Short mmCIF file of C-alpha atoms in Angstrom, two decimals:
data_model
loop_
_atom_site.label_atom_id
_atom_site.label_comp_id
_atom_site.label_asym_id
_atom_site.label_seq_id
_atom_site.Cartn_x
_atom_site.Cartn_y
_atom_site.Cartn_z
CA MET F 1 -21.51 10.56 9.77
CA ASN F 2 -18.68 11.42 7.06
CA LYS F 3 -16.88 14.26 9.74
CA LYS F 4 -16.91 11.60 12.55
CA SER F 5 -13.40 10.53 13.51
CA ASP F 6 -12.77 6.92 12.76
CA GLN F 7 -12.90 6.21 16.63
CA GLU F 8 -16.46 7.48 16.94
CA LEU F 9 -17.47 5.24 13.39
CA VAL F 10 -16.14 2.44 14.89
CA GLN F 11 -18.31 2.71 18.63
CA ALA F 12 -21.13 3.77 16.33
CA TYR F 13 -20.86 0.36 14.02
CA VAL F 14 -20.49 -1.86 17.40
CA LYS F 15 -23.63 -0.23 18.65
CA GLY F 16 -25.30 -1.38 15.53
CA GLU F 17 -25.24 1.26 12.72
CA GLU F 18 -24.12 -0.30 9.80
CA LYS F 19 -23.57 2.87 7.77
CA ALA F 20 -20.55 3.57 9.79
CA LEU F 21 -18.47 1.02 8.87
CA GLN F 22 -19.57 1.69 5.03
CA VAL F 23 -18.01 5.30 5.73
CA LEU F 24 -14.85 3.69 7.48
CA LEU F 25 -14.86 2.05 4.26
CA GLU F 26 -14.84 4.70 1.63
CA ARG F 27 -12.29 6.65 3.67
CA TYR F 28 -9.49 3.63 3.59
CA LYS F 29 -10.41 1.54 0.72
CA THR F 30 -7.89 3.10 -2.02
CA LYS F 31 -4.91 2.67 0.48
CA ILE F 32 -6.05 -1.04 1.56
CA TYR F 33 -6.42 -2.06 -1.80
CA THR F 34 -3.56 -0.59 -3.62
CA SER F 35 -1.06 -1.84 -0.64
CA ILE F 36 -2.62 -5.32 -1.13
CA TYR F 37 -2.48 -5.03 -5.04
CA HIS F 38 1.39 -4.11 -4.79
CA GLN F 39 2.15 -7.45 -2.71
CA VAL F 40 0.05 -10.08 -5.29
CA LYS F 41 0.45 -8.18 -8.38
CA ASP F 42 -3.15 -9.68 -9.33
CA GLN F 43 -6.06 -7.40 -9.55
CA TYR F 44 -8.69 -10.45 -8.66
CA LEU F 45 -6.33 -11.80 -5.84
CA ALA F 46 -6.31 -8.41 -4.10
CA GLU F 47 -10.24 -7.89 -4.15
CA ASP F 48 -10.62 -10.99 -2.32
CA ILE F 49 -7.93 -10.27 0.07
CA PHE F 50 -9.08 -7.08 0.46
CA GLN F 51 -12.89 -8.53 0.93
CA GLU F 52 -11.22 -11.38 3.81
CA THR F 53 -9.47 -8.82 5.56
CA PHE F 54 -13.08 -6.23 6.02
CA ILE F 55 -14.59 -9.83 6.97
CA LYS F 56 -12.14 -9.87 9.45
CA VAL F 57 -12.35 -6.66 10.10
CA ILE F 58 -16.18 -7.10 10.76
CA ASN F 59 -15.85 -10.08 12.99
CA THR F 60 -13.69 -8.56 15.48
CA LEU F 61 -15.70 -5.59 15.59
CA LYS F 62 -18.95 -7.75 16.26
CA ALA F 63 -16.77 -9.57 18.84
CA GLY F 64 -16.04 -6.77 20.66
CA ARG F 65 -12.16 -7.65 20.32
CA TYR F 66 -10.95 -4.70 18.40
CA ASN F 67 -8.84 -2.26 21.04
CA ASP F 68 -9.89 1.21 20.11
CA GLU F 69 -7.07 3.58 20.19
CA GLY F 70 -7.60 5.63 17.37
CA LYS F 71 -5.29 3.78 14.82
CA PHE F 72 -7.94 1.94 12.67
CA LEU F 73 -6.34 2.44 9.23
CA PRO F 74 -3.15 0.94 10.64
CA TRP F 75 -4.90 -1.76 12.48
CA VAL F 76 -6.83 -2.55 9.07
CA MET F 77 -3.28 -2.32 7.06
CA ARG F 78 -1.84 -4.41 9.35
CA ILE F 79 -4.77 -7.30 8.92
CA ALA F 80 -4.50 -7.02 5.41
CA HIS F 81 -0.69 -7.56 5.23
CA ASN F 82 -1.19 -10.36 7.33
CA MET F 83 -3.77 -11.50 4.96
CA VAL F 84 -1.39 -11.29 2.21
CA ILE F 85 1.00 -13.01 4.14
CA ASP F 86 -1.02 -16.16 4.79
CA HIS F 87 -1.70 -16.26 1.03
CA PHE F 88 1.63 -16.64 0.23
CA ARG F 89 2.58 -19.13 3.18
CA ARG F 90 -0.50 -21.23 1.53
CA GLU F 91 1.13 -20.10 -1.82
CA LYS F 92 4.49 -21.15 -0.90
CA ARG F 93 6.39 -18.66 -2.55
CA ALA F 94 7.60 -15.34 -1.43
CA PRO F 95 5.57 -11.96 -2.96
CA ASN F 96 6.72 -9.66 -5.49
CA VAL F 97 5.74 -5.77 -4.18
CA ILE F 98 5.73 -4.33 -7.77
CA ASN F 99 3.02 -5.05 -10.63
CA ASN F 100 4.06 -4.97 -14.27
CA ASP F 101 0.61 -5.14 -15.67
CA GLY F 102 -2.52 -4.06 -14.76
CA PHE F 103 -2.85 -1.04 -12.23
CA ASP F 104 -0.58 1.31 -13.00
CA ILE F 105 0.99 3.49 -9.72
CA PHE F 106 2.14 5.78 -12.16
CA GLU F 107 -1.02 6.45 -14.57
CA VAL F 108 -1.76 8.80 -11.09
CA LEU F 109 1.08 11.39 -11.99
CA GLN F 110 0.20 13.97 -13.16
CA PHE F 111 2.33 15.94 -15.81
CA SER F 112 1.72 19.46 -17.94
CA ASP F 113 3.17 18.63 -21.11
CA ASP F 114 1.04 15.87 -23.45
CA SER F 115 3.48 16.07 -26.37
CA VAL F 116 3.54 12.75 -27.80
CA GLU F 117 7.49 13.15 -27.61
CA ALA F 118 7.01 13.84 -23.74
CA ARG F 119 4.74 10.95 -23.35
CA MET F 120 7.25 8.89 -24.95
CA VAL F 121 9.82 10.12 -22.63
CA LYS F 122 7.46 9.47 -19.66
CA ASP F 123 6.25 6.35 -20.44
CA GLN F 124 10.13 4.60 -21.09
CA ARG F 125 11.06 6.63 -17.98
CA ASP F 126 7.85 4.95 -16.16
CA VAL F 127 9.12 1.46 -17.63
CA ASP F 128 12.48 1.90 -16.12
CA LEU F 129 11.81 3.27 -12.65
CA LYS F 130 9.55 0.11 -12.35
CA ARG F 131 12.72 -2.19 -13.53
CA ILE F 132 14.89 -0.84 -11.04
CA ILE F 133 12.23 -0.55 -8.15
CA GLN F 134 11.75 -4.56 -8.67
CA LEU F 135 15.55 -4.79 -8.04
CA LEU F 136 15.45 -3.43 -4.29
CA PRO F 137 15.14 -5.82 -1.09
CA ASP F 138 11.84 -6.67 -0.61
CA ASP F 139 11.56 -4.92 2.99
CA GLN F 140 12.70 -1.60 1.00
CA LYS F 141 10.06 -2.29 -2.10
CA GLU F 142 7.39 -2.38 0.58
CA VAL F 143 8.36 0.99 2.71
CA LEU F 144 8.84 2.91 -1.13
CA ILE F 145 5.46 1.97 -2.02
CA MET F 146 3.41 2.45 1.49
CA ARG F 147 5.16 6.05 1.70
CA LEU F 148 5.21 7.31 -1.74
CA PHE F 149 2.13 5.99 -3.02
CA CYS F 150 0.01 4.76 -0.24
CA ASP F 151 1.13 8.48 1.11
CA MET F 152 1.24 6.53 4.73
CA SER F 153 2.93 7.94 7.39
CA PHE F 154 6.12 6.00 8.78
CA LYS F 155 4.28 5.53 11.81
CA ASP F 156 1.60 3.03 10.24
CA ILE F 157 4.35 2.03 7.75
CA ALA F 158 6.23 0.94 11.06
CA ASP F 159 3.06 -0.67 12.62
CA ILE F 160 1.77 -2.51 9.61
CA THR F 161 5.40 -3.81 9.20
CA GLU F 162 6.26 -4.70 12.84
CA VAL F 163 9.63 -2.83 12.89
CA SER F 164 10.63 0.31 14.81
CA ILE F 165 9.75 3.66 13.38
CA ASN F 166 13.49 4.13 12.56
CA THR F 167 13.34 0.69 10.90
CA ALA F 168 11.03 1.89 8.22
CA LEU F 169 12.76 5.25 8.03
CA GLY F 170 16.28 3.31 7.63
CA ARG F 171 14.64 1.08 4.89
CA MET F 172 13.37 4.55 2.96
CA ARG F 173 16.92 5.70 3.09
CA TYR F 174 18.39 3.00 1.85
CA ALA F 175 15.79 2.06 -0.93
CA LEU F 176 16.00 5.64 -1.87
CA SER F 177 19.73 5.46 -1.91
CA ASN F 178 19.69 1.99 -3.79
CA LEU F 179 17.58 3.92 -6.63
CA ARG F 180 20.04 6.63 -7.19
CA LYS F 181 22.59 4.34 -7.78
CA MET F 182 20.94 2.31 -9.98
CA ILE F 183 19.71 5.32 -11.94
CA GLU F 184 23.35 6.64 -12.08
CA GLU F 185 24.56 3.27 -13.16
CA ASN F 186 22.02 2.82 -15.66
CA ASN F 187 22.34 6.65 -16.98
CA MET F 188 18.64 7.38 -16.41
CA MET F 189 17.17 10.89 -15.48
CA PHE F 190 15.14 10.75 -12.43
CA GLN F 191 14.40 13.08 -9.30
CA LEU F 192 14.18 11.11 -6.70
CA GLY F 193 13.18 13.24 -3.08
#
């Protein structure tokens, strides 16, 4: 079952194979949850929205309203994105994409030097980078996080944010350019791709 494509798993689930949805969930839960979490900045809220997203996915699949084009992940990410937007509309406040506590995206980066001094430098660099990412416009932060930390393609990012691929690429280019400028202005030592 794990070797089946997304499309095959969706078809199997629609035909009654509950295990197919579990495989899809396992395949993409980290990317989907991380995307939600970085928008809402709250673990419990992210978990709630993640669950609501999959309830909507299940209801849509069972109702036969899923348009099977082999684009399961972008479709689910768009649902999750819309659920986040709905949450903030209800709360009447704008989302911040970067979190200052809880899950730390920089914890997953691997570094070979584990000396105390190197760790302190890394920790300070991570704090500084988080601070300057927070200063980016929301649309640039969103693309940057989806691309670098959720490892999403620009096509998927464009689908989820409902913009053209060129717009998504432009937002990423502006985000990196703005980060470079802020780093240079603050005399920070980073390597940006």
